[in-house]
Short mmCIF file of C-alpha atoms in Angstrom, two decimals:
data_model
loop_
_atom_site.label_atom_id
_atom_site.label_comp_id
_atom_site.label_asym_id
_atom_site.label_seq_id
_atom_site.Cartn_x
_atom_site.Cartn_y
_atom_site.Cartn_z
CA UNK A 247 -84.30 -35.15 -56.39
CA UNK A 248 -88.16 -36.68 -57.11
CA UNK A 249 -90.43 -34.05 -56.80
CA UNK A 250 -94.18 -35.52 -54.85
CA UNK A 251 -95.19 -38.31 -57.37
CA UNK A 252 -99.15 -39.96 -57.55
CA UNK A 253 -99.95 -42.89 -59.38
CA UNK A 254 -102.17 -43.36 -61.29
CA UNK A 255 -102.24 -40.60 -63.67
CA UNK A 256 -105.27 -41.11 -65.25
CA UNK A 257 -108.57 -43.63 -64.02
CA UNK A 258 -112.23 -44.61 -64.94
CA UNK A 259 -114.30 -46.50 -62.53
CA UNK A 260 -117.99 -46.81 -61.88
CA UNK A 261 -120.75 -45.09 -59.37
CA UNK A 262 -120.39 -47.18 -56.28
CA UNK A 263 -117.32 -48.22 -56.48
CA UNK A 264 -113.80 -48.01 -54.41
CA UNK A 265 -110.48 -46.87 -55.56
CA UNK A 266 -107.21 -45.68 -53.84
CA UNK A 267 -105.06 -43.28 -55.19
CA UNK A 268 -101.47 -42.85 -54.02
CA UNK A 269 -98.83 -40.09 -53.37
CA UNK A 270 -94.64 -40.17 -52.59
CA UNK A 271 -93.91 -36.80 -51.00
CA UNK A 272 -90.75 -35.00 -51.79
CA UNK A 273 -87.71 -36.33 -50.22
CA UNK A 274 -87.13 -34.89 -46.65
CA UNK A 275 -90.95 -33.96 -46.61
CA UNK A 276 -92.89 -35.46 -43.72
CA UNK A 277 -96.67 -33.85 -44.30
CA UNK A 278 -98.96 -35.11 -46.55
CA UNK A 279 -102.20 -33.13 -47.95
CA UNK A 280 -104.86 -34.02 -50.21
CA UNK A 281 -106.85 -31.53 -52.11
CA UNK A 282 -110.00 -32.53 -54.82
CA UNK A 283 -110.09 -29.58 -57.75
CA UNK A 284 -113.11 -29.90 -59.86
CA UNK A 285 -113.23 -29.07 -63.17
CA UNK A 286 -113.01 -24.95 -63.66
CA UNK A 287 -112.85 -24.90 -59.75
CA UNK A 288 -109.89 -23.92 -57.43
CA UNK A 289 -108.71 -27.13 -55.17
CA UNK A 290 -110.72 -27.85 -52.03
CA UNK A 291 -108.40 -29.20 -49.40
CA UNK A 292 -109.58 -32.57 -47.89
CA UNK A 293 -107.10 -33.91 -45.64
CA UNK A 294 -103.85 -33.78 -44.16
CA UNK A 295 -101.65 -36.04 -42.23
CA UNK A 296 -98.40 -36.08 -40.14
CA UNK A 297 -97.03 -38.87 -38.01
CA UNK A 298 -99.30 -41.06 -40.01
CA UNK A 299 -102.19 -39.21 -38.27
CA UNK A 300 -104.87 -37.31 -39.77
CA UNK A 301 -104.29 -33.59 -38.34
CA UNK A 302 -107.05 -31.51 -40.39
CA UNK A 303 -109.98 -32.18 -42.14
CA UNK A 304 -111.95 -30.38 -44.40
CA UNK A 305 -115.80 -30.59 -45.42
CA UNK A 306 -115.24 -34.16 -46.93
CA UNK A 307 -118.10 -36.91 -46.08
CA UNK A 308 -116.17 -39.81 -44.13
CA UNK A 309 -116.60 -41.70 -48.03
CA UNK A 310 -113.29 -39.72 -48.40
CA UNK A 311 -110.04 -41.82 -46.18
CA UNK A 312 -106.81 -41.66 -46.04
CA UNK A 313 -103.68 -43.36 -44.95
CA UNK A 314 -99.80 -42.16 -44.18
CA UNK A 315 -97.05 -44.53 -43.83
CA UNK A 316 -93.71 -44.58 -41.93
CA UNK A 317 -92.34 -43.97 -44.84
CA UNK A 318 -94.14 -40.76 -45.21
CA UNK A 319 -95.92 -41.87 -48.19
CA UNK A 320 -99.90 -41.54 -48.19
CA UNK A 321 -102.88 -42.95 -49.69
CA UNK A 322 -106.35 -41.64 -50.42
CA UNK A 323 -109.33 -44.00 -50.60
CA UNK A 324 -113.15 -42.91 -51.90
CA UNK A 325 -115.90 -45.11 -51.25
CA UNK A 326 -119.39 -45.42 -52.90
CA UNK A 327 -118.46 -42.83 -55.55
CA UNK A 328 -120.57 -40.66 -56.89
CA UNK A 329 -120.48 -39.14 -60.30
CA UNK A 330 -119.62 -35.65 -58.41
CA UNK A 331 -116.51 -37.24 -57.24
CA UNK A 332 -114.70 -36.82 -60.64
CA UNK A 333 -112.23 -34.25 -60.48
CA UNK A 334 -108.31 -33.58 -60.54
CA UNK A 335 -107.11 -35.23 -57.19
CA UNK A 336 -103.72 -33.60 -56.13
CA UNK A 337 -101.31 -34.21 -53.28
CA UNK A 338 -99.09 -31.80 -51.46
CA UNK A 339 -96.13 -32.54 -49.04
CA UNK A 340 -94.45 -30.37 -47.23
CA UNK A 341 -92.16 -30.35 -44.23
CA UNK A 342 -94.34 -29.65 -41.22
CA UNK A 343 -94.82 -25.96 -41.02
CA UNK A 344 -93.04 -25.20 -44.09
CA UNK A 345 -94.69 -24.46 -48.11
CA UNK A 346 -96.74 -27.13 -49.44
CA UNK A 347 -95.53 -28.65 -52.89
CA UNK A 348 -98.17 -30.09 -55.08
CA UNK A 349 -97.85 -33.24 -57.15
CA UNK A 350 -99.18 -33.35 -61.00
CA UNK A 351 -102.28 -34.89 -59.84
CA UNK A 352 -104.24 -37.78 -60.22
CA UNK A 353 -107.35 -37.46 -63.04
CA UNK A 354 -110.70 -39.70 -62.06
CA UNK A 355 -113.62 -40.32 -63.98
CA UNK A 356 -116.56 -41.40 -62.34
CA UNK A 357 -119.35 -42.99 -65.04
CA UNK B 68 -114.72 -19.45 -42.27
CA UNK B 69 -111.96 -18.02 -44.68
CA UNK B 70 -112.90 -17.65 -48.22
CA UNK B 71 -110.72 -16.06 -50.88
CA UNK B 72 -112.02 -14.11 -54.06
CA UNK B 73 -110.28 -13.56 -57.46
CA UNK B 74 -112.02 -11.34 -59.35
CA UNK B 75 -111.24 -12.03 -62.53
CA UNK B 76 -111.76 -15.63 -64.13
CA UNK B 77 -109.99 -14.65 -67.47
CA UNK B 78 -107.26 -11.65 -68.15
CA UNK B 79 -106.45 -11.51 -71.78
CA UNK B 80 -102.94 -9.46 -72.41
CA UNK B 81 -100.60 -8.58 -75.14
CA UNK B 82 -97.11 -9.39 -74.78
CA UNK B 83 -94.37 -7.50 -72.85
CA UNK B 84 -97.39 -5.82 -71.06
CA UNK B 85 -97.71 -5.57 -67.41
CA UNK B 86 -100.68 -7.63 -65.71
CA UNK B 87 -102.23 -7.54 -62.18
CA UNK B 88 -103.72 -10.34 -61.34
CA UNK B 89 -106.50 -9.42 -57.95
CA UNK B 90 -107.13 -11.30 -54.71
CA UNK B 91 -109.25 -10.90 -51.95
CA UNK B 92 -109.40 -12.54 -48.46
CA UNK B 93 -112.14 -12.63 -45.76
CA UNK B 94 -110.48 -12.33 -43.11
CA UNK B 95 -108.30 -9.61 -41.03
CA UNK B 96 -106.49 -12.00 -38.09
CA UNK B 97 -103.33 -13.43 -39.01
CA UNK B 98 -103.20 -15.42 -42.34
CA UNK B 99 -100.37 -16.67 -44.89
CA UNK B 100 -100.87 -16.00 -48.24
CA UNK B 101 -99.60 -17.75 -51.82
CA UNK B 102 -99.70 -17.77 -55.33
CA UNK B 103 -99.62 -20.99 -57.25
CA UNK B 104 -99.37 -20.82 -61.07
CA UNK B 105 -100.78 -23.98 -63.04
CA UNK B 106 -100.16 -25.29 -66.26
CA UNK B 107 -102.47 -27.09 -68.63
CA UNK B 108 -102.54 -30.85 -67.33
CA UNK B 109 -100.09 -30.06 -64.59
CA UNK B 110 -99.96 -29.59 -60.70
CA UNK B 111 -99.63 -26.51 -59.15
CA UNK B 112 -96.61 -24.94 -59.02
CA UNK B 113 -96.10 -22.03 -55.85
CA UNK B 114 -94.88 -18.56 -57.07
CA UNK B 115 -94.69 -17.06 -53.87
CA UNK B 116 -95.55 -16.46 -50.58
CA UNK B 117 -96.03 -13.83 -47.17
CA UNK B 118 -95.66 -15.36 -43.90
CA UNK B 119 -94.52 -11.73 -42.24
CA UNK B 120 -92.47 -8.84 -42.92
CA UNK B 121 -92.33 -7.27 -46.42
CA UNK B 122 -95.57 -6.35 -47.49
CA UNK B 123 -93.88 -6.58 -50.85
CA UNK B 124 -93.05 -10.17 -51.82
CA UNK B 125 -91.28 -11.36 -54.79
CA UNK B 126 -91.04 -14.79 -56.26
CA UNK B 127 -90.07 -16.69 -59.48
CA UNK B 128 -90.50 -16.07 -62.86
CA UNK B 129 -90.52 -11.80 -62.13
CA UNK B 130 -93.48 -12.27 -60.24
CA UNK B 131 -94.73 -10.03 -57.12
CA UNK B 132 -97.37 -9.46 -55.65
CA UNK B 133 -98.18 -6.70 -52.48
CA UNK B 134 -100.05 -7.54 -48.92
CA UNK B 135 -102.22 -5.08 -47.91
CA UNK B 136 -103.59 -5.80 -44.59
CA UNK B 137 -106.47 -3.17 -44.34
CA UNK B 138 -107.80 -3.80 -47.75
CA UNK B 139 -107.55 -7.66 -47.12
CA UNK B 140 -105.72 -8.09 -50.56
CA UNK B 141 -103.27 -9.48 -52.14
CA UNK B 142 -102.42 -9.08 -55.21
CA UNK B 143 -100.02 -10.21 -58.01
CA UNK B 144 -98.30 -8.39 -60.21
CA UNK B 145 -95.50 -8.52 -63.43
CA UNK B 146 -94.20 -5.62 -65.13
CA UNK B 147 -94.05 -7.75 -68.71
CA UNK B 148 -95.28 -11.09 -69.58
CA UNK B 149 -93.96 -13.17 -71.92
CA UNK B 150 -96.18 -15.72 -73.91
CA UNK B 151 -94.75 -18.84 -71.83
CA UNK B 152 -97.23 -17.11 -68.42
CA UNK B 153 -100.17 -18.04 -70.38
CA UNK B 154 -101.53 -20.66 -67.53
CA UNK B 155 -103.94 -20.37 -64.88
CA UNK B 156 -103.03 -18.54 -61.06
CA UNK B 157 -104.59 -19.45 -57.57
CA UNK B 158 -104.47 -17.11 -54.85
CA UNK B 159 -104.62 -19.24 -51.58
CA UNK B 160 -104.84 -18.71 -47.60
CA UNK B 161 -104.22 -20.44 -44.93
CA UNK B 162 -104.59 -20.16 -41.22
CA UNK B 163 -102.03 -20.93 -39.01
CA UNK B 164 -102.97 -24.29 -37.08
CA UNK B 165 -100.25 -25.71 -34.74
CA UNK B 166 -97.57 -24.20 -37.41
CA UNK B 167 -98.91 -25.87 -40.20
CA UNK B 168 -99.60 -24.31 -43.27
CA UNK B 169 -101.80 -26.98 -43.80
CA UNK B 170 -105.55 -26.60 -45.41
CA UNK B 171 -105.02 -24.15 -48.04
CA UNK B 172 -107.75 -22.28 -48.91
CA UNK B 173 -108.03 -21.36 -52.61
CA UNK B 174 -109.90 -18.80 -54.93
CA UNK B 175 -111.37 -19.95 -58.00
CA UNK B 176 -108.67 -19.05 -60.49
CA UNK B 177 -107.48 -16.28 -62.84
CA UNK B 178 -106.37 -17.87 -66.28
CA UNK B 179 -104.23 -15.67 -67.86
CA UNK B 180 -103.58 -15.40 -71.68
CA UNK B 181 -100.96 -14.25 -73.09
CA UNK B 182 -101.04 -13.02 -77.19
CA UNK B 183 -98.25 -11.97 -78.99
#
């Protein structure tokens, strides 16, 4: 059984622009989070969604989207970045209610 | 708004020692707590957890760790480490919303280093 997978592993892209990262919850998982974990920081949850609806939010400027699909699996989109946006981006699933299990995480640069 | 507090950012140990690894909360209503344990270039992995019950919670790899309500703590614990813990440990909390454990709130960290 697949554990929560995120592609990519690993990007660079430039101040101002867009990118989407992507997450595959574990199978019979139906809640999506997304976390951002800065360098020598703990991770800051950002978002979470459930019946492809965004249930919580944390203190994340509206730069920071997301998506969930029927098929449970979620995307995260960042607009305009910023330089302070590079960090560790990880994804949790979960079923809802239940222990959240955290993907290996997708690394962004920012330059 | 919950915050959670590890007070120690490194803990250096020998081998077969025992460690305690510290965590602090913010607040006394109702809260779920976890540990998550994190490799070098990994995600996070969960260790354990307290929902209810037990104040005394035990989880994988010999790990526990003890609730104590009044003291708003929670912290972990392992009687001897072996070189493999060497990694670094959240503490997180989160608040109850709808029945989700949703929105984890974590500390900053505690990496631990094992020597032989």
């Amino acid at each position: 059984d697949a554990g929560v997978t995120q592609s990519p592993t690993h990007l660079i892209k430039t101040r101002g622009q867009q990118v989407t990262l992507r997450c595959s919850p574990k199978s019979g998982h139906d809640t999506v989070s997304w976390y951002q974990q800065a360098l020598g920081q703990g991770p800051q949850f950002i978002f979470q969604y459930y019946e492809e609806e965004e249930r919580q939010r944390g203190n994340f400027p509206d730069r920071f989207s997301g998506h969930q699909f029927p098929n449970y699996s979620s995307e995260l989109n960042v607009n305009a970045l910023l330089l302070g946006d590079s960090a560790l981006y990880l994804c949790a699933s979960s079923r809802w209610g239940y222990e959240q299990y955290f993907g290996p995480g997708t690394r962004l640069t920012v330059t | 708004a919950q915050s959670v507090t590890q007070l120690d950012s490194q803990v250096p140990v020998f081998e077969e020692a025992p460690v305690e690894l510290r965590c602090n909360y913010s607040s006394s209503v109702s809260v779920y707590l976890f540990w998550y344990v994190q490799y070098p270039n990994q995600g996070l992995q969960l260790l354990l957890k307290y929902l209810s019950g037990s104040t005394l919670v035990k989880g994988i790899n010999g790990f526990e760790a003890e609730f104590n309500k009044s003291q708003t703590s929670f912290h972990l614990r392992k009687p001897s480490v072996h070189i493999s813990d060497t990694a670094e440990y959240f503490c997180a909390v989160s608040d109850p919303y709808g029945g989700s454990q949703g929105n984890l709130i974590f500390g900053k960290g505690t990496k631990l280093s094992v020597k032989p």
